[in-house]
Amino acid sequence: MKTVEQLLQGKTKALCTVTPDTRVYDALKLMADKDIGALLVVQSEKLVGILSERDYARKVILHGKSSHDTPVKDIMTERVVCVQPRNTVEECMALMTDKRIRHLP
């Protein structure tokens, strides 16, 4: 069984993060520039949330908010489910299915 660590060995080590006060528009631009679907939200070197394209679609567009005026903290998911490098891909897939999530830092 392949582990998260083995899976990530062939990928870039750079993490893309934003702060809770980052404007949603700027976060979306970063996601588009990096061709990714989610960003970790970090404050004082602590993970405080995750922002995904789904958060944007469901909490900004559908509520008539403006991405230029809305801070990430207003729409981010605060309860972030995380895994460790030793977890297997199968464990991750089961967790994602069980928790109904698409992004797993």
mmCIF file of C-alpha atoms in Angstrom:
data_model
loop_
_atom_site.group_PDB
_atom_site.id
_atom_site.type_symbol
_atom_site.label_atom_id
_atom_site.label_comp_id
_atom_site.label_asym_id
_atom_site.label_seq_id
_atom_site.Cartn_x
_atom_site.Cartn_y
_atom_site.Cartn_z
ATOM 1 C CA MET A 1 0.000 0.000 0.000
ATOM 2 C CA LYS A 2 1.351 3.370 -1.032
ATOM 3 C CA THR A 3 1.645 6.023 1.696
ATOM 4 C CA VAL A 4 0.977 9.740 1.489
ATOM 5 C CA GLU A 5 4.714 10.315 1.820
ATOM 6 C CA GLN A 6 5.421 8.109 -1.198
ATOM 7 C CA LEU A 7 2.681 9.785 -3.207
ATOM 8 C CA LEU A 8 4.028 13.257 -2.461
ATOM 9 C CA GLN A 9 7.649 12.453 -3.314
ATOM 10 C CA GLY A 10 7.073 13.236 -6.978
ATOM 11 C CA LYS A 11 5.250 16.494 -6.334
ATOM 12 C CA THR A 12 6.405 20.003 -5.519
ATOM 13 C CA LYS A 13 7.053 20.724 -1.846
ATOM 14 C CA ALA A 14 5.622 24.253 -1.993
ATOM 15 C CA LEU A 15 2.454 24.873 -0.002
ATOM 16 C CA CYS A 16 0.034 27.560 -1.078
ATOM 17 C CA THR A 17 -1.543 29.356 1.843
ATOM 18 C CA VAL A 18 -3.558 32.461 2.612
ATOM 19 C CA THR A 19 -4.505 34.231 5.817
ATOM 20 C CA PRO A 20 -8.059 34.541 7.153
ATOM 21 C CA ASP A 21 -8.086 38.228 6.161
ATOM 22 C CA THR A 22 -7.130 37.592 2.535
ATOM 23 C CA ARG A 23 -9.898 38.687 0.180
ATOM 24 C CA VAL A 24 -11.644 35.776 -1.516
ATOM 25 C CA TYR A 25 -10.859 37.264 -4.931
ATOM 26 C CA ASP A 26 -7.114 37.175 -4.219
ATOM 27 C CA ALA A 27 -7.371 33.595 -2.961
ATOM 28 C CA LEU A 28 -9.247 32.556 -6.108
ATOM 29 C CA LYS A 29 -6.629 34.227 -8.276
ATOM 30 C CA LEU A 30 -3.890 32.294 -6.458
ATOM 31 C CA MET A 31 -5.782 29.036 -6.957
ATOM 32 C CA ALA A 32 -6.173 29.796 -10.668
ATOM 33 C CA ASP A 33 -2.508 30.782 -11.041
ATOM 34 C CA LYS A 34 -1.344 27.580 -9.322
ATOM 35 C CA ASP A 35 -4.043 25.401 -10.935
ATOM 36 C CA ILE A 36 -5.228 24.069 -7.570
ATOM 37 C CA GLY A 37 -8.672 23.644 -6.043
ATOM 38 C CA ALA A 38 -8.019 24.558 -2.410
ATOM 39 C CA LEU A 39 -5.768 26.629 -0.164
ATOM 40 C CA LEU A 40 -4.744 26.153 3.434
ATOM 41 C CA VAL A 41 -5.677 29.083 5.663
ATOM 42 C CA VAL A 42 -2.877 29.844 8.113
ATOM 43 C CA GLN A 43 -2.602 32.411 10.901
ATOM 44 C CA SER A 44 0.524 32.784 13.026
ATOM 45 C CA GLU A 45 1.898 29.549 11.523
ATOM 46 C CA LYS A 46 -1.210 27.635 12.668
ATOM 47 C CA LEU A 47 -3.678 25.916 10.338
ATOM 48 C CA VAL A 48 -7.055 27.542 10.968
ATOM 49 C CA GLY A 49 -9.021 26.434 7.923
ATOM 50 C CA ILE A 50 -9.175 25.429 4.287
ATOM 51 C CA LEU A 51 -10.718 27.305 1.376
ATOM 52 C CA SER A 52 -11.956 25.368 -1.633
ATOM 53 C CA GLU A 53 -13.662 26.232 -4.880
ATOM 54 C CA ARG A 54 -16.740 24.589 -3.408
ATOM 55 C CA ASP A 55 -16.688 27.006 -0.447
ATOM 56 C CA TYR A 56 -16.642 29.874 -2.924
ATOM 57 C CA ALA A 57 -19.441 28.515 -5.076
ATOM 58 C CA ARG A 58 -21.729 27.756 -2.159
ATOM 59 C CA LYS A 59 -20.959 30.629 0.210
ATOM 60 C CA VAL A 60 -20.243 33.593 -2.058
ATOM 61 C CA ILE A 61 -21.904 33.258 -5.454
ATOM 62 C CA LEU A 62 -25.095 31.610 -4.220
ATOM 63 C CA HIS A 63 -25.464 34.174 -1.418
ATOM 64 C CA GLY A 64 -24.923 37.185 -3.664
ATOM 65 C CA LYS A 65 -21.696 38.229 -1.943
ATOM 66 C CA SER A 66 -18.751 39.857 -3.667
ATOM 67 C CA SER A 67 -15.420 38.051 -3.788
ATOM 68 C CA HIS A 68 -13.709 41.463 -3.743
ATOM 69 C CA ASP A 69 -15.311 42.410 -0.407
ATOM 70 C CA THR A 70 -15.439 39.065 1.407
ATOM 71 C CA PRO A 71 -12.540 37.855 3.564
ATOM 72 C CA VAL A 72 -11.562 34.199 3.433
ATOM 73 C CA LYS A 73 -12.465 33.768 7.120
ATOM 74 C CA ASP A 74 -16.136 34.338 6.266
ATOM 75 C CA ILE A 75 -16.358 31.331 3.958
ATOM 76 C CA MET A 76 -13.504 28.943 4.852
ATOM 77 C CA THR A 77 -14.096 25.532 6.328
ATOM 78 C CA GLU A 78 -12.742 25.683 9.877
ATOM 79 C CA ARG A 79 -12.776 21.998 10.774
ATOM 80 C CA VAL A 80 -9.944 20.674 8.638
ATOM 81 C CA VAL A 81 -9.476 16.925 8.388
ATOM 82 C CA CYS A 82 -5.769 16.124 8.009
ATOM 83 C CA VAL A 83 -3.620 13.018 7.555
ATOM 84 C CA GLN A 84 -0.023 12.100 8.286
ATOM 85 C CA PRO A 85 2.687 11.031 5.804
ATOM 86 C CA ARG A 86 2.462 7.459 7.111
ATOM 87 C CA ASN A 87 -1.244 7.134 6.198
ATOM 88 C CA THR A 88 -1.960 4.958 3.186
ATOM 89 C CA VAL A 89 -3.754 6.173 0.100
ATOM 90 C CA GLU A 90 -6.505 3.666 0.854
ATOM 91 C CA GLU A 91 -6.956 5.157 4.342
ATOM 92 C CA CYS A 92 -7.146 8.629 2.828
ATOM 93 C CA MET A 93 -9.739 7.583 0.282
ATOM 94 C CA ALA A 94 -11.865 5.957 2.986
ATOM 95 C CA LEU A 95 -11.610 9.086 5.139
ATOM 96 C CA MET A 96 -12.553 11.344 2.236
ATOM 97 C CA THR A 97 -15.568 9.176 1.453
ATOM 98 C CA ASP A 98 -16.645 8.972 5.095
ATOM 99 C CA LYS A 99 -16.282 12.719 5.738
ATOM 100 C CA ARG A 100 -17.536 13.712 2.258
ATOM 101 C CA ILE A 101 -14.518 15.905 1.568
ATOM 102 C CA ARG A 102 -12.432 16.475 -1.555
ATOM 103 C CA HIS A 103 -9.239 17.976 -0.120
ATOM 104 C CA LEU A 104 -7.093 16.336 2.517
ATOM 105 C CA PRO A 105 -3.995 18.139 3.782
#
